[in-house]
């Protein structure tokens, strides 16, 4: 049995018998006026963070969500795309697709604005998406891609890039881990399916995204997720796993490489009213400006009167690059 087969079996079980403890996050579930999320959807929230952000969901976007879970995020996306087939949910597990269909009927009863026809549920594979090229405004996945081994991760990200329109965005939440893991952890198919032993460092994750062609990367959140400890797992040391929320935008790749926002800020404190580096970055005196990492490094070298903060690993737009 391959690790993908083990994943299929695990989520078949989770569809037939909801497992509240399968995945959990310290993030609150997004709430919007007039939106009621059925209890069963909350119980089947098999994510490690949130991918739904109102800033991404303007002008009735066409949304793709891979790995449907109990349908909660599909319902939330539909809140912003109230049109027939406005949201596409793709999953390879028949039982999960059927569970979502049933849950949408409950959602219709609890939300007078929602119709099941807003969501198309499609049997499919993240490695070969049944979606046309450049047809999607926002693509999303929550706690799925970390399960993939590296070659499959590259395929899944390339598929997301393929289906996105120019300047479209891939929004994700996934576990990451900066520590090395031993082979026993890495090769345990069930631990990988449980979104634990497939976690990789953020820089490696980002490299997969930029190698696929995404020109802008935003790290929107970084939070504690799990610990693997010697008394419960095959490891001699405690392994700390974090959950990140990230957006990869299908912008053209800049000549000097991708723009990666990790929450750095630049502040000019010289005697002039502003500092202009001649490259499109203007800093008003003592006014913080969010900047990408490469711009932060360039500004720090350009003047000894510019303060550059460390990465906060939380970025919510604004600034310049």
Short mmCIF file of C-alpha atoms in Angstrom, two decimals:
data_model
loop_
_atom_site.label_atom_id
_atom_site.label_comp_id
_atom_site.label_asym_id
_atom_site.label_seq_id
_atom_site.Cartn_x
_atom_site.Cartn_y
_atom_site.Cartn_z
CA UNK A 1 0.00 0.00 0.00
CA UNK A 2 1.36 3.44 -0.94
CA UNK A 3 1.19 6.48 1.32
CA UNK A 4 -1.53 7.89 -0.95
CA UNK A 5 -3.61 4.72 -0.43
CA UNK A 6 -3.17 5.11 3.33
CA UNK A 7 -4.39 8.70 3.03
CA UNK A 8 -7.44 7.60 1.04
CA UNK A 9 -8.33 5.04 3.70
CA UNK A 10 -7.90 7.49 6.56
CA UNK A 11 -10.19 10.10 5.04
CA UNK A 12 -12.73 7.51 3.99
CA UNK A 13 -12.96 6.62 7.69
CA UNK A 14 -13.17 10.31 8.61
CA UNK A 15 -16.06 10.80 6.17
CA UNK A 16 -18.05 7.84 7.45
CA UNK A 17 -17.38 8.59 11.14
CA UNK A 18 -16.48 12.25 11.77
CA UNK A 19 -13.29 12.53 13.83
CA UNK A 20 -13.30 15.81 15.73
CA UNK A 21 -9.69 15.38 16.88
CA UNK A 22 -8.23 14.45 13.50
CA UNK A 23 -6.96 17.96 12.86
CA UNK A 24 -7.41 21.05 14.95
CA UNK A 25 -6.17 24.59 15.08
CA UNK A 26 -6.11 27.44 17.56
CA UNK A 27 -7.66 29.65 14.86
CA UNK A 28 -11.31 30.54 15.34
CA UNK A 29 -13.63 29.51 12.53
CA UNK A 30 -14.39 32.47 10.26
CA UNK A 31 -17.79 34.01 10.95
CA UNK A 32 -19.60 36.45 8.67
CA UNK A 33 -22.99 38.20 8.98
CA UNK A 34 -25.77 35.81 8.03
CA UNK A 35 -23.48 32.78 7.81
CA UNK A 36 -24.37 29.72 9.89
CA UNK A 37 -21.94 26.81 9.78
CA UNK A 38 -23.69 23.51 10.57
CA UNK A 39 -22.33 21.61 13.55
CA UNK A 40 -21.48 18.58 11.41
CA UNK A 41 -19.28 20.76 9.18
CA UNK A 42 -17.41 22.03 12.21
CA UNK A 43 -16.89 18.47 13.41
CA UNK A 44 -15.47 17.59 9.99
CA UNK A 45 -13.16 20.60 9.80
CA UNK A 46 -10.01 18.64 8.92
CA UNK A 47 -7.77 21.64 8.44
CA UNK A 48 -4.85 23.14 10.33
CA UNK A 49 -5.72 26.82 9.88
CA UNK A 50 -7.85 28.99 7.64
CA UNK A 51 -7.67 29.67 3.91
CA UNK A 52 -10.72 31.94 3.75
CA UNK A 53 -9.82 35.62 3.67
CA UNK A 54 -12.24 38.32 2.53
CA UNK A 55 -9.38 40.29 0.95
CA UNK A 56 -8.98 37.54 -1.67
CA UNK A 57 -12.66 37.05 -2.45
CA UNK A 58 -13.85 40.12 -4.35
CA UNK A 59 -15.92 40.46 -7.53
CA UNK A 60 -17.66 37.07 -7.37
CA UNK A 61 -14.51 34.98 -7.81
CA UNK A 62 -14.36 31.53 -9.32
CA UNK A 63 -12.95 29.43 -6.48
CA UNK A 64 -11.33 26.00 -6.46
CA UNK A 65 -10.94 24.04 -3.23
CA UNK A 66 -9.03 20.75 -3.18
CA UNK A 67 -9.76 18.24 -0.42
CA UNK A 68 -13.35 19.09 0.53
CA UNK A 69 -13.53 17.77 4.10
CA UNK A 70 -17.05 18.25 5.41
CA UNK A 71 -17.69 21.22 3.13
CA UNK A 72 -17.15 24.02 5.66
CA UNK A 73 -14.67 26.02 3.63
CA UNK A 74 -16.70 25.46 0.47
CA UNK A 75 -19.67 27.02 2.26
CA UNK A 76 -17.54 29.94 3.41
CA UNK A 77 -16.21 30.51 -0.11
CA UNK A 78 -19.79 30.37 -1.44
CA UNK A 79 -20.65 33.26 0.88
CA UNK A 80 -18.47 35.43 -1.39
CA UNK A 81 -19.35 33.75 -4.70
CA UNK A 82 -23.13 33.35 -4.74
CA UNK A 83 -23.44 32.02 -8.26
CA UNK A 84 -24.11 28.65 -9.82
CA UNK A 85 -20.87 26.65 -9.90
CA UNK A 86 -19.01 29.59 -8.35
CA UNK A 87 -17.04 27.17 -6.18
CA UNK A 88 -15.52 23.87 -7.32
CA UNK A 89 -14.68 21.24 -4.70
CA UNK A 90 -12.35 18.44 -5.79
CA UNK A 91 -11.73 15.29 -3.76
CA UNK A 92 -10.55 11.77 -4.54
CA UNK A 93 -12.58 10.12 -1.75
CA UNK A 94 -16.14 9.23 -2.79
CA UNK A 95 -17.35 9.05 0.81
CA UNK A 96 -16.08 12.57 1.55
CA UNK A 97 -17.84 13.97 -1.52
CA UNK A 98 -21.09 12.28 -0.47
CA UNK A 99 -20.76 13.56 3.10
CA UNK A 100 -20.31 17.10 1.79
CA UNK A 101 -23.42 16.80 -0.38
CA UNK A 102 -25.46 15.81 2.66
CA UNK A 103 -23.95 18.60 4.73
CA UNK A 104 -24.87 21.18 2.08
CA UNK A 105 -28.53 20.20 2.46
CA UNK A 106 -28.25 21.06 6.15
CA UNK A 107 -26.50 24.31 5.23
CA UNK A 108 -29.39 25.23 2.95
CA UNK A 109 -31.79 24.87 5.88
CA UNK A 110 -29.62 27.07 8.13
CA UNK A 111 -28.69 29.74 5.54
CA UNK A 112 -31.46 31.30 3.48
CA UNK A 113 -28.93 32.72 0.99
CA UNK A 114 -27.15 29.42 0.24
CA UNK A 115 -27.98 26.99 -2.55
CA UNK A 116 -26.17 23.69 -3.12
CA UNK A 117 -25.87 24.60 -6.80
CA UNK A 118 -23.31 27.24 -5.81
CA UNK A 119 -20.84 24.36 -5.33
CA UNK A 120 -19.76 21.77 -7.88
CA UNK A 121 -18.37 18.66 -6.18
CA UNK A 122 -16.04 16.80 -8.53
CA UNK A 123 -14.21 13.48 -8.16
CA UNK A 124 -10.58 14.21 -8.91
CA UNK A 125 -6.95 14.15 -7.94
CA UNK A 126 -4.80 17.06 -6.77
CA UNK A 127 -2.02 15.74 -9.01
CA UNK A 128 -4.20 15.92 -12.12
CA UNK A 129 -6.96 18.45 -11.54
CA UNK A 130 -10.12 18.11 -13.69
CA UNK A 131 -10.13 21.89 -14.26
CA UNK A 132 -9.32 23.93 -17.42
CA UNK A 133 -6.20 26.09 -17.69
CA UNK A 134 -6.42 29.66 -16.32
CA UNK A 135 -10.06 29.33 -15.25
CA UNK A 136 -9.78 29.99 -11.49
CA UNK A 137 -9.43 33.25 -9.54
CA UNK A 138 -8.67 31.74 -6.13
CA UNK A 139 -7.45 28.20 -5.46
CA UNK A 140 -7.17 26.81 -1.95
CA UNK A 141 -6.18 23.78 0.09
CA UNK A 142 -6.05 23.23 3.83
CA UNK A 143 -3.74 20.67 5.44
CA UNK A 144 -3.43 18.54 2.29
CA UNK A 145 -0.22 19.36 0.45
CA UNK A 146 1.97 18.56 3.46
CA UNK A 147 0.92 14.94 3.03
CA UNK A 148 2.62 14.72 -0.37
CA UNK A 149 6.19 13.58 -0.80
CA UNK A 150 8.36 16.09 -2.65
CA UNK A 151 7.81 14.94 -6.24
CA UNK A 152 4.04 14.80 -5.71
CA UNK A 153 4.07 18.17 -3.91
CA UNK A 154 5.71 19.74 -6.96
CA UNK A 155 3.04 18.20 -9.21
CA UNK A 156 0.19 19.44 -7.00
CA UNK A 157 1.57 23.00 -6.89
CA UNK A 158 2.17 22.98 -10.66
CA UNK A 159 -1.47 21.93 -11.17
CA UNK A 160 -2.69 24.81 -9.02
CA UNK A 161 -0.51 27.21 -11.00
CA UNK A 162 -1.88 25.84 -14.27
CA UNK A 163 -5.56 26.38 -13.41
CA UNK A 164 -5.14 29.89 -11.97
CA UNK A 165 -5.77 32.97 -14.05
CA UNK A 166 -2.93 35.51 -14.31
CA UNK A 167 -2.67 37.32 -10.96
CA UNK A 168 -4.86 34.63 -9.39
CA UNK A 169 -3.87 33.35 -5.98
CA UNK A 170 -3.33 30.07 -4.21
CA UNK A 171 -4.23 30.33 -0.51
CA UNK A 172 -3.20 27.52 1.81
CA UNK A 173 -2.72 26.36 5.35
CA UNK A 174 -0.23 23.59 6.05
CA UNK A 175 1.95 22.20 8.85
CA UNK A 176 5.66 22.98 8.57
CA UNK A 177 8.65 21.87 10.61
CA UNK A 178 12.10 23.41 10.84
CA UNK A 179 13.67 20.41 12.61
CA UNK A 180 14.91 17.29 10.84
CA UNK A 181 12.78 14.16 11.27
CA UNK A 182 14.15 10.64 11.39
CA UNK A 183 13.38 8.11 8.65
CA UNK A 184 10.97 6.16 10.82
CA UNK A 185 8.76 9.23 11.17
CA UNK A 186 9.11 10.21 7.52
CA UNK A 187 8.27 6.73 6.27
CA UNK A 188 5.24 6.17 8.48
CA UNK A 189 2.37 6.43 5.99
CA UNK A 190 -0.31 6.92 8.63
CA UNK A 191 1.59 9.72 10.37
CA UNK A 192 2.02 11.37 6.99
CA UNK A 193 -1.72 11.00 6.29
CA UNK A 194 -2.39 12.53 9.72
CA UNK A 195 -0.57 15.70 8.58
CA UNK A 196 2.41 15.19 10.87
CA UNK A 197 5.46 13.52 9.36
CA UNK A 198 5.21 15.20 5.94
CA UNK A 199 5.89 18.66 7.36
CA UNK A 200 8.89 20.41 5.78
CA UNK A 201 10.72 23.70 6.49
CA UNK A 202 9.08 26.90 5.28
CA UNK A 203 11.99 27.74 2.95
CA UNK A 204 11.61 24.39 1.19
CA UNK A 205 7.85 24.89 0.88
CA UNK A 206 8.33 28.38 -0.54
CA UNK A 207 10.93 27.13 -3.03
CA UNK A 208 8.39 24.68 -4.47
CA UNK A 209 5.97 27.58 -4.96
CA UNK A 210 8.48 29.91 -6.58
CA UNK A 211 9.95 27.15 -8.75
CA UNK A 212 6.42 26.65 -10.10
CA UNK A 213 6.39 30.31 -11.16
CA UNK A 214 4.58 32.19 -8.38
CA UNK A 215 6.15 35.65 -8.26
CA UNK A 216 4.77 36.83 -4.91
CA UNK A 217 4.59 34.86 -1.66
CA UNK A 218 2.84 36.12 1.48
CA UNK A 219 3.26 34.43 4.87
CA UNK A 220 0.04 35.47 6.59
CA UNK A 221 0.27 33.48 9.79
CA UNK A 222 2.59 31.12 11.66
CA UNK A 223 1.31 29.34 14.74
CA UNK A 224 1.98 26.37 17.01
CA UNK A 225 0.36 23.15 15.74
CA UNK A 226 1.72 19.90 17.26
CA UNK A 227 4.65 18.33 19.06
CA UNK A 228 5.93 14.83 18.39
CA UNK A 229 7.40 13.52 21.64
CA UNK A 230 9.41 10.38 22.49
CA UNK A 231 6.67 9.00 24.76
CA UNK A 232 4.14 8.95 21.90
CA UNK A 233 6.11 8.79 18.65
CA UNK A 234 9.25 7.06 17.33
CA UNK A 235 11.62 9.96 18.00
CA UNK A 236 14.44 10.55 20.47
CA UNK A 237 13.75 14.27 20.73
CA UNK A 238 10.73 16.55 20.78
CA UNK A 239 9.79 17.70 17.29
CA UNK A 240 7.88 21.00 17.10
CA UNK A 241 5.44 21.51 14.20
CA UNK A 242 3.90 24.84 13.22
CA UNK A 243 0.97 25.72 10.98
CA UNK A 244 1.44 28.45 8.38
CA UNK A 245 -1.10 30.35 6.34
CA UNK A 246 0.34 31.38 3.01
CA UNK A 247 -0.74 32.98 -0.25
CA UNK A 248 1.11 32.41 -3.53
CA UNK A 249 0.16 34.91 -6.22
CA UNK A 250 0.53 34.19 -9.94
CA UNK A 251 2.32 37.45 -10.63
CA UNK A 252 5.11 37.67 -13.21
CA UNK A 253 8.43 36.63 -11.72
CA UNK A 254 10.57 39.75 -11.06
CA UNK A 255 14.00 39.80 -12.68
CA UNK A 256 15.65 39.82 -9.27
CA UNK A 257 13.60 36.88 -7.98
CA UNK A 258 10.31 36.40 -6.15
CA UNK A 259 8.91 38.84 -3.61
CA UNK A 260 8.41 37.11 -0.27
CA UNK A 261 6.56 38.93 2.49
CA UNK A 262 7.29 37.61 5.98
CA UNK A 263 6.13 40.63 7.99
CA UNK A 264 9.21 42.84 7.74
CA UNK A 265 8.81 46.60 8.05
CA UNK A 266 11.14 49.46 7.10
CA UNK A 267 11.15 52.85 8.87
CA UNK A 268 13.17 55.86 7.68
CA UNK A 269 14.35 58.10 10.54
CA UNK A 270 16.65 60.60 8.80
CA UNK A 271 16.35 64.37 8.62
CA UNK A 272 14.64 64.57 5.21
CA UNK A 273 10.88 64.33 4.70
CA UNK A 274 11.27 61.03 2.90
CA UNK A 275 13.76 58.55 1.52
CA UNK A 276 13.51 57.49 -2.14
CA UNK A 277 15.73 54.65 -3.29
CA UNK A 278 14.97 55.40 -6.96
CA UNK A 279 13.53 51.93 -7.44
CA UNK A 280 9.94 52.65 -6.50
CA UNK A 281 10.29 52.54 -2.72
CA UNK A 282 9.52 55.82 -0.95
CA UNK A 283 9.66 55.90 2.85
CA UNK A 284 8.09 58.85 4.64
CA UNK A 285 9.93 59.92 7.78
CA UNK A 286 9.10 57.67 10.73
CA UNK A 287 6.25 55.97 8.87
CA UNK A 288 6.47 52.15 8.83
CA UNK A 289 6.20 50.48 5.46
CA UNK A 290 5.69 46.75 4.91
CA UNK A 291 8.31 45.42 2.50
CA UNK A 292 9.29 42.07 1.07
CA UNK A 293 12.43 40.41 2.34
CA UNK A 294 14.64 41.31 -0.62
CA UNK A 295 13.53 44.97 -0.49
CA UNK A 296 14.18 45.01 3.26
CA UNK A 297 17.73 43.82 2.66
CA UNK A 298 18.32 46.38 -0.10
CA UNK A 299 16.99 49.28 1.99
CA UNK A 300 19.16 48.28 4.95
CA UNK A 301 22.19 48.54 2.69
CA UNK A 302 21.02 51.77 1.02
CA UNK A 303 20.97 53.88 4.19
CA UNK A 304 22.12 53.67 7.78
CA UNK A 305 19.04 55.76 8.69
CA UNK A 306 16.54 53.03 7.93
CA UNK A 307 15.38 50.60 10.59
CA UNK A 308 14.32 47.18 9.30
CA UNK A 309 12.37 44.92 11.63
CA UNK A 310 12.76 41.18 11.90
CA UNK A 311 10.19 38.89 10.25
CA UNK A 312 7.00 38.66 12.26
CA UNK A 313 5.76 35.81 10.01
CA UNK A 314 2.40 37.58 9.86
CA UNK A 315 1.55 39.75 6.85
CA UNK A 316 -1.83 41.16 5.87
CA UNK A 317 -1.16 43.25 2.80
CA UNK A 318 -0.07 46.82 2.21
CA UNK A 319 3.38 48.26 1.77
CA UNK A 320 5.37 48.09 -1.42
CA UNK A 321 7.94 45.94 -3.12
#
